CSV table of C-alpha atoms and ligand atoms in Angstrom, one decimal:
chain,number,residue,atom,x,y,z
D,278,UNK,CA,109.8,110.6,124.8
D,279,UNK,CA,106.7,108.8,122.9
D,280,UNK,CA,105.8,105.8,124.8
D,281,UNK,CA,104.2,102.3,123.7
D,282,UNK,CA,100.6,102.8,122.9
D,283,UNK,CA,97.9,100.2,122.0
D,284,UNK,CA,98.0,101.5,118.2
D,285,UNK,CA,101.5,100.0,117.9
D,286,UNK,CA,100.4,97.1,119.7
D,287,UNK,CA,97.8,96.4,117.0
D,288,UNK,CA,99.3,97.5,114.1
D,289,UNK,CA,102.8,95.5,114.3
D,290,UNK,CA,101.0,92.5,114.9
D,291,UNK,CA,102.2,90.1,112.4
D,292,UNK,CA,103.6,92.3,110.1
D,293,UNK,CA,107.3,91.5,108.6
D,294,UNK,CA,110.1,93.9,109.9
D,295,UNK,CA,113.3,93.8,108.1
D,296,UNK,CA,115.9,96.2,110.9
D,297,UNK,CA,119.1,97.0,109.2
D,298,UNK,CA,122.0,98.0,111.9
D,299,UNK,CA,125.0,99.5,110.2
D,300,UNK,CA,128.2,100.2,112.3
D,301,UNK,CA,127.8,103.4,114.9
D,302,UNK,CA,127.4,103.9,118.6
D,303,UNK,CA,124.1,103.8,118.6
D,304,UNK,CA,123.6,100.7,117.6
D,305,UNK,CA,123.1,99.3,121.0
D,306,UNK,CA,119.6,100.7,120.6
D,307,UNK,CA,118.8,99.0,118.0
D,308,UNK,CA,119.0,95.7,120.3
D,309,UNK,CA,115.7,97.8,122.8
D,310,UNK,CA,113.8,98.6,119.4
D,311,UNK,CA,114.3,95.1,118.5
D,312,UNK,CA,113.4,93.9,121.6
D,313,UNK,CA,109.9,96.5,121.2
D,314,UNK,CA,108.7,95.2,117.5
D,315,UNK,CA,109.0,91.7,118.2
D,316,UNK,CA,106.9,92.6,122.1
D,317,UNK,CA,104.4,94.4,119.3
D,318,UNK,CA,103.8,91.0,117.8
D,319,UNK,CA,106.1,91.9,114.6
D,320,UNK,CA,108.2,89.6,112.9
D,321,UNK,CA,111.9,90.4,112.9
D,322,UNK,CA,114.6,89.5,110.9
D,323,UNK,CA,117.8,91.6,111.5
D,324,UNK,CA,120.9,91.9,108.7
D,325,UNK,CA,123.9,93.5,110.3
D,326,UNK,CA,126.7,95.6,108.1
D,327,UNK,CA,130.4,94.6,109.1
D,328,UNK,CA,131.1,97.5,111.0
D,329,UNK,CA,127.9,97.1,112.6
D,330,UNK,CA,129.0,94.0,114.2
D,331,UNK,CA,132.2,95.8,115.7
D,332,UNK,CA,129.7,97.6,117.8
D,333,UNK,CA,127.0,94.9,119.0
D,334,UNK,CA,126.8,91.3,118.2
D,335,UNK,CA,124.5,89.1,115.9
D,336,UNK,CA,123.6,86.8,119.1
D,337,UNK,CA,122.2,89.9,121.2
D,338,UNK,CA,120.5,90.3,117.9
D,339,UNK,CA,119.7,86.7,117.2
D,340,UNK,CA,118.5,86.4,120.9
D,341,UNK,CA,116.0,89.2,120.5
D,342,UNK,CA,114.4,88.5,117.1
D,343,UNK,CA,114.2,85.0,117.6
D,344,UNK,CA,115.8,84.4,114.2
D,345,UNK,CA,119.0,83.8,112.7
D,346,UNK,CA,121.0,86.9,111.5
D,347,UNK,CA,122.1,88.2,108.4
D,348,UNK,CA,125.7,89.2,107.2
D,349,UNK,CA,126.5,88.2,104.2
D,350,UNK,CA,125.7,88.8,100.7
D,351,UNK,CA,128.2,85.6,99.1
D,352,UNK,CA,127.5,82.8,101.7
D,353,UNK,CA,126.2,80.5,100.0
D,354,UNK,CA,124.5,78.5,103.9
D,355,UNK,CA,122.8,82.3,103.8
D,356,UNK,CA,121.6,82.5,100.4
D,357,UNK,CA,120.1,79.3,100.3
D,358,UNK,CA,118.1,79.6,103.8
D,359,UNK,CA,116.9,83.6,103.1
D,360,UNK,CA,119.1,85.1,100.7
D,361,UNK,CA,118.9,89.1,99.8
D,362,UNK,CA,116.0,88.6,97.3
D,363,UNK,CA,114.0,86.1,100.0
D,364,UNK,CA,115.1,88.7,102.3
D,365,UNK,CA,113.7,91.4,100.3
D,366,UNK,CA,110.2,89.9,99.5
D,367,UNK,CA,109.9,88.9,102.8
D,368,UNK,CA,109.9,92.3,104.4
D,369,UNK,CA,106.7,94.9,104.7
D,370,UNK,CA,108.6,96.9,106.4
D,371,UNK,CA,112.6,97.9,106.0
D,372,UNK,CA,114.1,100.4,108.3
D,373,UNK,CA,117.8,100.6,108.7
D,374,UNK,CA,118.4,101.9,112.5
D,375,UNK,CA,121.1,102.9,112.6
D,376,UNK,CA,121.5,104.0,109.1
D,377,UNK,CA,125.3,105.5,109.0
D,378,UNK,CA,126.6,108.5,106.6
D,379,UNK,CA,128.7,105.8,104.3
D,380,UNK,CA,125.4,103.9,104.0
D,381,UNK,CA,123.3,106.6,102.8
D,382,UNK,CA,126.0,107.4,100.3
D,383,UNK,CA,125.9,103.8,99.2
D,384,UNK,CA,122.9,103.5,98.9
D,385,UNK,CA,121.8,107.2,97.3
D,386,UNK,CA,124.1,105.7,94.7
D,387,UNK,CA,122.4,102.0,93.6
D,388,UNK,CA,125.0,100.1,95.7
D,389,UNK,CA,124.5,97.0,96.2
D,390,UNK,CA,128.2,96.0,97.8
D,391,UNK,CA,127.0,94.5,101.3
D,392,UNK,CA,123.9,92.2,102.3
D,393,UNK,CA,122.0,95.7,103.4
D,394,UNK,CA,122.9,97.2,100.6
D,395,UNK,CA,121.7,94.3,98.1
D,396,UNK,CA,118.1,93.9,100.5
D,397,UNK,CA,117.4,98.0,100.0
D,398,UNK,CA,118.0,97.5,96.8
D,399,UNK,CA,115.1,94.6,96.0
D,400,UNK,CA,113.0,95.6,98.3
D,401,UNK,CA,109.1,96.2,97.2
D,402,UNK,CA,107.9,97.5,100.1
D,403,UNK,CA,109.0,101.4,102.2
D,404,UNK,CA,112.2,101.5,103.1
D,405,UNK,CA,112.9,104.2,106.4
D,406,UNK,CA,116.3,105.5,107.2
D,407,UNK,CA,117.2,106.2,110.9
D,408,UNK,CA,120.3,108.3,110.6
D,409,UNK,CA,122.8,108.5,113.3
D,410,UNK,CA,126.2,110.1,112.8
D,411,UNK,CA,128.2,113.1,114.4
D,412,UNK,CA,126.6,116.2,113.5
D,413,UNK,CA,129.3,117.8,111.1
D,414,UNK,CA,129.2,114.6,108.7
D,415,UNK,CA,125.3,115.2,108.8
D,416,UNK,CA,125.2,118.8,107.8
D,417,UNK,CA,128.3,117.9,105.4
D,418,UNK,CA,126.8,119.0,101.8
D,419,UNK,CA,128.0,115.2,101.0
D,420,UNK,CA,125.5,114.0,103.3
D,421,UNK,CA,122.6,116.4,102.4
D,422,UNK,CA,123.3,115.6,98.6
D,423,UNK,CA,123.1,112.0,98.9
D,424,UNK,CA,119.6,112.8,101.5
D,425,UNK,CA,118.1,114.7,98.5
D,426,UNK,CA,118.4,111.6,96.1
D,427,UNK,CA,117.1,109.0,98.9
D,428,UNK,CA,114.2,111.4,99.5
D,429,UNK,CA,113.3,111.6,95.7
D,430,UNK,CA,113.2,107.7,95.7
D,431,UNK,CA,110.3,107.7,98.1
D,432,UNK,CA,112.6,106.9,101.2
D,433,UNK,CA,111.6,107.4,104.9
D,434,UNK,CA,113.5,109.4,106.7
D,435,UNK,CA,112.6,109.0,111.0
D,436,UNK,CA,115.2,111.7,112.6
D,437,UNK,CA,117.6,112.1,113.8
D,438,UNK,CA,117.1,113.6,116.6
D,439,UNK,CA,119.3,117.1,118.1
D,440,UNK,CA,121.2,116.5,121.4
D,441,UNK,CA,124.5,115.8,123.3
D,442,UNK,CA,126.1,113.2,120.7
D,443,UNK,CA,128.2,110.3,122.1
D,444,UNK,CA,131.5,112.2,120.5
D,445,UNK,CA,130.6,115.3,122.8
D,446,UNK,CA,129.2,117.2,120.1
D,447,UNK,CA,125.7,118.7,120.0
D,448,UNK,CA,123.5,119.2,117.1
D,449,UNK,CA,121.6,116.9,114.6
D,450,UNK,CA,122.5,113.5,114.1
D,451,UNK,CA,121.3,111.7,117.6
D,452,UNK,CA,119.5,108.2,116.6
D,453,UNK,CA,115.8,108.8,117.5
D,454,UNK,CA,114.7,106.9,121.1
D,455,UNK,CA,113.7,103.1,120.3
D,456,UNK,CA,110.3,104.0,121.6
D,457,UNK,CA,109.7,106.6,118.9
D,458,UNK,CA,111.0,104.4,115.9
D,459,UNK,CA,108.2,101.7,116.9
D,460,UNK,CA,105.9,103.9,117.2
D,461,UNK,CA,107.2,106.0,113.3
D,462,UNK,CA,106.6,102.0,112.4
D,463,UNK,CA,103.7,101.3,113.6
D,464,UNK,CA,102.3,104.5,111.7
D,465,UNK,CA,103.6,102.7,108.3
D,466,UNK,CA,100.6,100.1,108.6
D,467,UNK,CA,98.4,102.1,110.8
D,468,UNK,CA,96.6,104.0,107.4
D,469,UNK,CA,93.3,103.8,108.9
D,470,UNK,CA,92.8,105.4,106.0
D,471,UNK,CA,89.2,103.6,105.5
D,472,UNK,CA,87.7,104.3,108.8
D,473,UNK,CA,84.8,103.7,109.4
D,474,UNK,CA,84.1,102.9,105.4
D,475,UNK,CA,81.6,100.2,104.7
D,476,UNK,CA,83.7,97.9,102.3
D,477,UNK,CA,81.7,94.6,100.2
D,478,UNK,CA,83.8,92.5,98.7
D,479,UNK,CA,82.9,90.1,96.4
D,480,UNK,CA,85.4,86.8,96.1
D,481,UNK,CA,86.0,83.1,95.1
D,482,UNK,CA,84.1,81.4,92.0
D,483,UNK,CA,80.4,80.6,91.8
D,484,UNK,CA,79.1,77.5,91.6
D,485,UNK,CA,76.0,77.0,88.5
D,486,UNK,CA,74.0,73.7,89.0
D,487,UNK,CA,73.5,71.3,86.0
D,488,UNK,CA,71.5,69.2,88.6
D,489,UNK,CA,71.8,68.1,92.2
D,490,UNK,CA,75.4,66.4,92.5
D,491,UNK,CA,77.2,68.7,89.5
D,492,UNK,CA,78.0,72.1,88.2
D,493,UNK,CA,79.7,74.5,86.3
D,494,UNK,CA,83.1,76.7,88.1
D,495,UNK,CA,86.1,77.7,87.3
D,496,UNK,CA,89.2,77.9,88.8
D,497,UNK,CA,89.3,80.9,91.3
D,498,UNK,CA,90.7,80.4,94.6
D,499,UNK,CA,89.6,83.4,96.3
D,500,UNK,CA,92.6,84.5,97.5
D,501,UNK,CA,93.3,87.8,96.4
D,502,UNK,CA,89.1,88.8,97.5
D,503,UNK,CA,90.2,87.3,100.8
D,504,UNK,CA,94.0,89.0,100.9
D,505,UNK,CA,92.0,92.6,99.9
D,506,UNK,CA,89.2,92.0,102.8
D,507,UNK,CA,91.8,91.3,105.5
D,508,UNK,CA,94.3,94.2,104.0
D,509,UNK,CA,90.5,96.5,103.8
D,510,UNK,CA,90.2,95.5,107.4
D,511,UNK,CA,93.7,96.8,108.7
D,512,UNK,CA,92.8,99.8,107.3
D,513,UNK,CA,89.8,100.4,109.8
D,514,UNK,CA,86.9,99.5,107.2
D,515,UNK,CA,83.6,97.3,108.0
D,516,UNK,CA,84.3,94.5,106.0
D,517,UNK,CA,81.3,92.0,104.2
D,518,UNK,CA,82.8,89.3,102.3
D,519,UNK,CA,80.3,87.9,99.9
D,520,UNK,CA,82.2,84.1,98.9
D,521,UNK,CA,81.9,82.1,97.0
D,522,UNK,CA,82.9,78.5,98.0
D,523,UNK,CA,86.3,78.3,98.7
D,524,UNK,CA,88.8,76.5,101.3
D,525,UNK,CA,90.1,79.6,102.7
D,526,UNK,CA,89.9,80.7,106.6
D,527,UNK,CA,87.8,83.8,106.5
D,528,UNK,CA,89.6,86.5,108.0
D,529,UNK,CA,89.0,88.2,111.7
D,530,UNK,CA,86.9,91.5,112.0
D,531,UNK,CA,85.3,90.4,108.8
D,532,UNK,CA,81.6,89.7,108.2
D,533,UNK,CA,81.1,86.3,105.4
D,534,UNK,CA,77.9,86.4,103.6
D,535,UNK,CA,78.7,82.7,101.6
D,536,UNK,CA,76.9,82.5,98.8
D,537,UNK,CA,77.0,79.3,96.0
D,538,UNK,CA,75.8,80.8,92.1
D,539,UNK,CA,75.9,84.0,90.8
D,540,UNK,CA,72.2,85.0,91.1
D,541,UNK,CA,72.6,84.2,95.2
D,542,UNK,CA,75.7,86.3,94.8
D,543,UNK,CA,73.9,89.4,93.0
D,544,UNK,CA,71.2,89.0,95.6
D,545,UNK,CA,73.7,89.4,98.8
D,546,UNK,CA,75.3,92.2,96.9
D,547,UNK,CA,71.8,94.3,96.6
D,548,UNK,CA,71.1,94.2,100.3
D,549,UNK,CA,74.3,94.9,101.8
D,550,UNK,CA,74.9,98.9,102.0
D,551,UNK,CA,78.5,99.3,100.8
D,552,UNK,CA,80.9,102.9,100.0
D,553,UNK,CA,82.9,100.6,98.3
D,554,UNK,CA,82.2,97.6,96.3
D,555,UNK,CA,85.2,95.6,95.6
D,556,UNK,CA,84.3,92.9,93.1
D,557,UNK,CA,87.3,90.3,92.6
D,558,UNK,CA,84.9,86.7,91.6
D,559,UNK,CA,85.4,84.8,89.5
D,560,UNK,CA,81.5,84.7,88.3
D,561,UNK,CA,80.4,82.4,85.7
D,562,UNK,CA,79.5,84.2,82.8
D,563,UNK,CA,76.7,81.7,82.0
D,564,UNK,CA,74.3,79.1,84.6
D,565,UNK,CA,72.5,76.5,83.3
D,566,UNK,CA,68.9,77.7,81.8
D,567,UNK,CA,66.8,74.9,83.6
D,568,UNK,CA,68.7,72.6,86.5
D,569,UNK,CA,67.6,69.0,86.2
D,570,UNK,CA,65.4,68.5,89.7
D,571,UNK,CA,67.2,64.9,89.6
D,572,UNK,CA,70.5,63.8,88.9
D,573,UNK,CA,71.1,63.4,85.3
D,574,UNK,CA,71.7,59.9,83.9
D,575,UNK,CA,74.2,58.9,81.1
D,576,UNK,CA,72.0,57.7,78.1
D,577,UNK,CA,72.4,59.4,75.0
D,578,UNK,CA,76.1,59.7,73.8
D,579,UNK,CA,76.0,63.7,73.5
D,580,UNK,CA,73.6,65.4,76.0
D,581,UNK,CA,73.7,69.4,75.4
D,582,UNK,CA,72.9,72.4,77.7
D,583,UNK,CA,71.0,75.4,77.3
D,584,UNK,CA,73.2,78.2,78.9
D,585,UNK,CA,71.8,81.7,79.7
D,586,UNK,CA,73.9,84.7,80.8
D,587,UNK,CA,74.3,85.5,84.0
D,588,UNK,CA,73.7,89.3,85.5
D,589,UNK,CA,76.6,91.3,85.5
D,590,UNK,CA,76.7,91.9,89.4
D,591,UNK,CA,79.5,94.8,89.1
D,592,UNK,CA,78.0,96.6,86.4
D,593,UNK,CA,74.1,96.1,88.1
D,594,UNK,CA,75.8,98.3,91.8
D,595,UNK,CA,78.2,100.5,89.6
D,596,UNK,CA,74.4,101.6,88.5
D,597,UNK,CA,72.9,101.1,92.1
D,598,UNK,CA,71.9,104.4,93.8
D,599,UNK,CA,73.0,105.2,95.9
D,600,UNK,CA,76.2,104.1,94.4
D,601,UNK,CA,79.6,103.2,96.0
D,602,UNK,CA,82.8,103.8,94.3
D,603,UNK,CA,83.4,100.7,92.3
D,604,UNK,CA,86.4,98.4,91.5
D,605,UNK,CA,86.2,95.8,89.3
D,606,UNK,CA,89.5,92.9,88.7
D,607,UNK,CA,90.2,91.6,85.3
D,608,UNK,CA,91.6,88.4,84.1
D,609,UNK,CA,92.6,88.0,81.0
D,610,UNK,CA,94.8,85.9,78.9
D,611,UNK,CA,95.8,88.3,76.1
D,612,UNK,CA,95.1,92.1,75.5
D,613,UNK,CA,94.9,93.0,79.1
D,614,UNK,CA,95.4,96.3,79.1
D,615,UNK,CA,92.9,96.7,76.3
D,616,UNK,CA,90.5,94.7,77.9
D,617,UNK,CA,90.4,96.1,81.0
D,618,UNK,CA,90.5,99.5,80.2
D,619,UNK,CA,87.6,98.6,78.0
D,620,UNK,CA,85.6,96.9,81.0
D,621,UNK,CA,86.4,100.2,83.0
D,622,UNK,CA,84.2,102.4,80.7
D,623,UNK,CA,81.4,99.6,79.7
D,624,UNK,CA,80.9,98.5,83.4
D,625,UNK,CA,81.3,102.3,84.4
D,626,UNK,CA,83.4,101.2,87.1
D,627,UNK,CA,86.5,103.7,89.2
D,628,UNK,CA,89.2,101.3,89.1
D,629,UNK,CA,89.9,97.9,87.4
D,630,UNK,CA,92.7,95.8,88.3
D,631,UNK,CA,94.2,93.7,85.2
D,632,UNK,CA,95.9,90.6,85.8
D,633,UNK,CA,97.0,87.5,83.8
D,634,UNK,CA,94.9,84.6,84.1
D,635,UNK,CA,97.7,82.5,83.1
D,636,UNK,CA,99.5,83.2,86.3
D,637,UNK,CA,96.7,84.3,88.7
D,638,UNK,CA,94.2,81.6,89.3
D,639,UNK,CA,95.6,79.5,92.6
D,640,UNK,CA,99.4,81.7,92.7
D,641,UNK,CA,100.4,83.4,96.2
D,642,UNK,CA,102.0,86.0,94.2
D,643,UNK,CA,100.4,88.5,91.7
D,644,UNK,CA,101.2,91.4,89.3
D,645,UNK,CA,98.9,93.2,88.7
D,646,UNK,CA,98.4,97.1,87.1
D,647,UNK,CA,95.6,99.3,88.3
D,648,UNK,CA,93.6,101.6,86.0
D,649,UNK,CA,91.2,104.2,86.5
D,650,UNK,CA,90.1,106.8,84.2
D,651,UNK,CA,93.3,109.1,83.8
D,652,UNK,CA,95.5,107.1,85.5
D,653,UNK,CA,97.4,103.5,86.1
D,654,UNK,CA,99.5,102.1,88.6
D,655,UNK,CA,102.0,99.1,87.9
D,656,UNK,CA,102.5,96.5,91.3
D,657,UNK,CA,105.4,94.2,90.2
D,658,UNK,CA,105.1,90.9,91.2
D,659,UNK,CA,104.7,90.7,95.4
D,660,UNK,CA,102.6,88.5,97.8
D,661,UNK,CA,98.8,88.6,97.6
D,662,UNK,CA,99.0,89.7,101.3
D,663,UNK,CA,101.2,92.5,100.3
D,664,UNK,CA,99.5,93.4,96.8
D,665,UNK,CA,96.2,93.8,98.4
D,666,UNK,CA,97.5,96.4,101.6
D,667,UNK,CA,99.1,98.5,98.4
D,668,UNK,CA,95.7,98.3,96.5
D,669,UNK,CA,93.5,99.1,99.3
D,670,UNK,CA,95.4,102.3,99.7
D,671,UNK,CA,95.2,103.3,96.5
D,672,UNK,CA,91.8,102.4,96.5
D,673,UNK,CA,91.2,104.6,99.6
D,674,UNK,CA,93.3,107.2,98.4
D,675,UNK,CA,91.3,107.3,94.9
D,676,UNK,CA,88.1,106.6,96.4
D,677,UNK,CA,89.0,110.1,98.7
D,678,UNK,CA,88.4,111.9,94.7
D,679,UNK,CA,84.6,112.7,94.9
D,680,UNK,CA,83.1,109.9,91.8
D,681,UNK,CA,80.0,109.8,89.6
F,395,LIG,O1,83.4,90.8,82.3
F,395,LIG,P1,84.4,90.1,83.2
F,395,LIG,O2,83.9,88.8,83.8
F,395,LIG,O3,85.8,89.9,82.7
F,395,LIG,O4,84.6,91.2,84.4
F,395,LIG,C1,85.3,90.9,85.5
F,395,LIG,C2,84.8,91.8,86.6
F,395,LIG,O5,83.4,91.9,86.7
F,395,LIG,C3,85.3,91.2,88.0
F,395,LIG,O6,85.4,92.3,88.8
F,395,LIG,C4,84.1,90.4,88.3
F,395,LIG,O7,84.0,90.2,89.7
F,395,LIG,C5,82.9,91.2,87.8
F,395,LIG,N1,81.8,90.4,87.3
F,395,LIG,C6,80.6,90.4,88.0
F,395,LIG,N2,79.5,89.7,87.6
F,395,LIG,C7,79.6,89.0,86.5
F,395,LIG,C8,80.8,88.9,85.8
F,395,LIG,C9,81.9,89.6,86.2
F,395,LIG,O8,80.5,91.1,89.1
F,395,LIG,N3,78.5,88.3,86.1
């Protein structure tokens, strides 16, 4: 048996576990592995099938996740607190333990008859099956059929496990150990798949002074630079977060180099070594050609400013040597597939991330499509927490193809 390691420690911490139990004996360990991921500093909510709660009760559950239960797919008291779309957004993490042979056939199918059912079937994030049934209904060809289609949607399987079975059989079927599904969890967020990388990330607007008291912005928050730097850090890179001002907490493990106008922000960008340069600011396009030394008075009734373009801080590193593999966001209002694909070759970037400024600016939420040359990857709407761990590993994943 697998014990509990740091690693899970670490890796559960805060991250949002949606445990399914449908009805079997083994359900009583799904109370322990409960008991494990919420000890690993995970958030738990638990949604119980019927039969489910014939085995164990939602209070040994509620008592142990610390939250409410779920049951039902028509309440309306449920729906309106966390109903199965909430439910489904909320999770980065499902795993159904135990996951019985009538709710692998439901689901193989596009059920959606029960809560679980409904939940598996919004989700946006992996989904993980831990099968436990008697082991002639799990090498019935039913059983294997219906495994081959939830395999083929992308769905984890953890087990089961060969062994005495609670019926008296032996063979396949067992419900792995709580221990090891924390631990087959943990592993879900545990990528570490940038290691040791040396990650820049560029976020927030700039700030370009008409004269001491006023300047020229726009509207970026900084939130999706900041969601990718604290994703880029639970992925094992050295984070630097180049800012621009913005009212967000900087994230922990991560190195802020704040910066105010684009030129400052070009300058922190050339000193700072990087293997990938992330750049999601909102720069100003233009600064003002000569600040006022003093604050401007009203006089005339039109005044006029000479604007000069700024440097193009992606495009001067995507040309740096030696140079990192490059990803560039775009916001656009119409055309954005166009537009981005067009910045991709003209900056000579290895990714761009098109999304719609009409939405973006400020939002929690994002959709966003990824192009790179060859390739694109649609992320329906999600959490900018959420987005950003999905980009960083296709960003690490990508950035594993050897570049220009
Ligand atoms: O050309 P556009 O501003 O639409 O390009 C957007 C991308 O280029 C973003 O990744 C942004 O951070 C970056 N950019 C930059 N320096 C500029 C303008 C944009 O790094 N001066």
């Amino acid at each position: 048996m697998m014990t509990s390691t740091p690693t899970a420690l670490t890796t559960l911490q805060n991250k949002r576990v949606l445990l399914g139990l449908c009805g079997g004996i083994a359900a009583y360990k799904a109370a322990e592995l409960c008991r494990l991921l919420v000890g690993a500093g995970a958030q738990v909510q638990v949604v119980m099938t019927k039969g489910a709660q014939e085995f164990i009760t939602p209070l040994t559950m509620q008592a142990l996740s610390g939250q409410a239960v779920h049951t039902e797919l028509l309440d309306p008291g449920a729906e309106a607190a966390m109903g199965h779309i909430q439910l489904a957004r909320w999770a980065d993490l499902i795993l159904v333990a135990p996951a019985s042979a009538n709710f692998m056939a439901r689901l193989a199918h596009g059920e959606a008859s029960d809560l679980l059912t409904a939940v598996c079937l919004a989700r946006r994030c992996p989904l993980a099956l831990a099968p436990a049934m008697n082991q002639a209904m799990w090498s019935n060809a039913s059983t294997a059929a219906n495994l081959g289609l939830l395999k083929a949607a992308g769905i984890l399987l953890f087990g089961p496990a060969n062994g005495v079975q609670a019926c008296g059989d032996v063979g396949p079927g067992r419900l792995l150990e709580p221990n090891e599904l924390l631990q087959l969890c943990a592993a879900q967020f545990a990528t570490g798949s940038l290691a040791g990388q040396r990650v820049v990330i560029t976020a927030g607007p700039t700030r370009e002074a008409i004269d001491p008291v006023r300047y020229l912005s726009n509207h970026s928050s900084g939130k999706m630079g900041y969601a990718l730097a604290a994703a880029a850090i639970e992925a094992g890179a050295d984070v630097t977060l180049i800012s621009g001002p913005t009212d967000l907490p900087v994230p922990e493990r991560c190195k802020l180099v704040p910066v105010i106008s684009a030129l400052d922000m070009l300058a922190a960008c050339q000193v700072q070594a990087a293997d990938i340069f992330i750049a999601v600011a909102a720069v100003a396009d233009y600064r003002v050609a000569l600040p006022a030394a003093g604050k401007i008075k009203k006089s005339a009734e039109e005044l006029s400013l000479a604007l000069v373009r700024n440097p193009d801080i992606l495009a001067t590193i995507a040309t740096s040597t030696p140079r990192p593999f490059c990803v560039g966001f775009a916001a656009e209002t119409d055309n954005l597939a166009d537009y981005a694909k067009a910045k991709l070759h003209s900056k000579g970037l290895d990714m761009i991330v098109a999304n719609d400024a009409t939405s973006t600016f400020g939002n929690d939420s994002a959709s966003v499509t990824a192009y790179w040359p060859g390739g694109e990857q649609l992320f329906e709407p999600q959490s900018k927490t959420q987005l950003a761990r999905r980009l960083i590993a296709l960003i690490s994943q990508r950035s594993l193809i050897p570049h220009v």
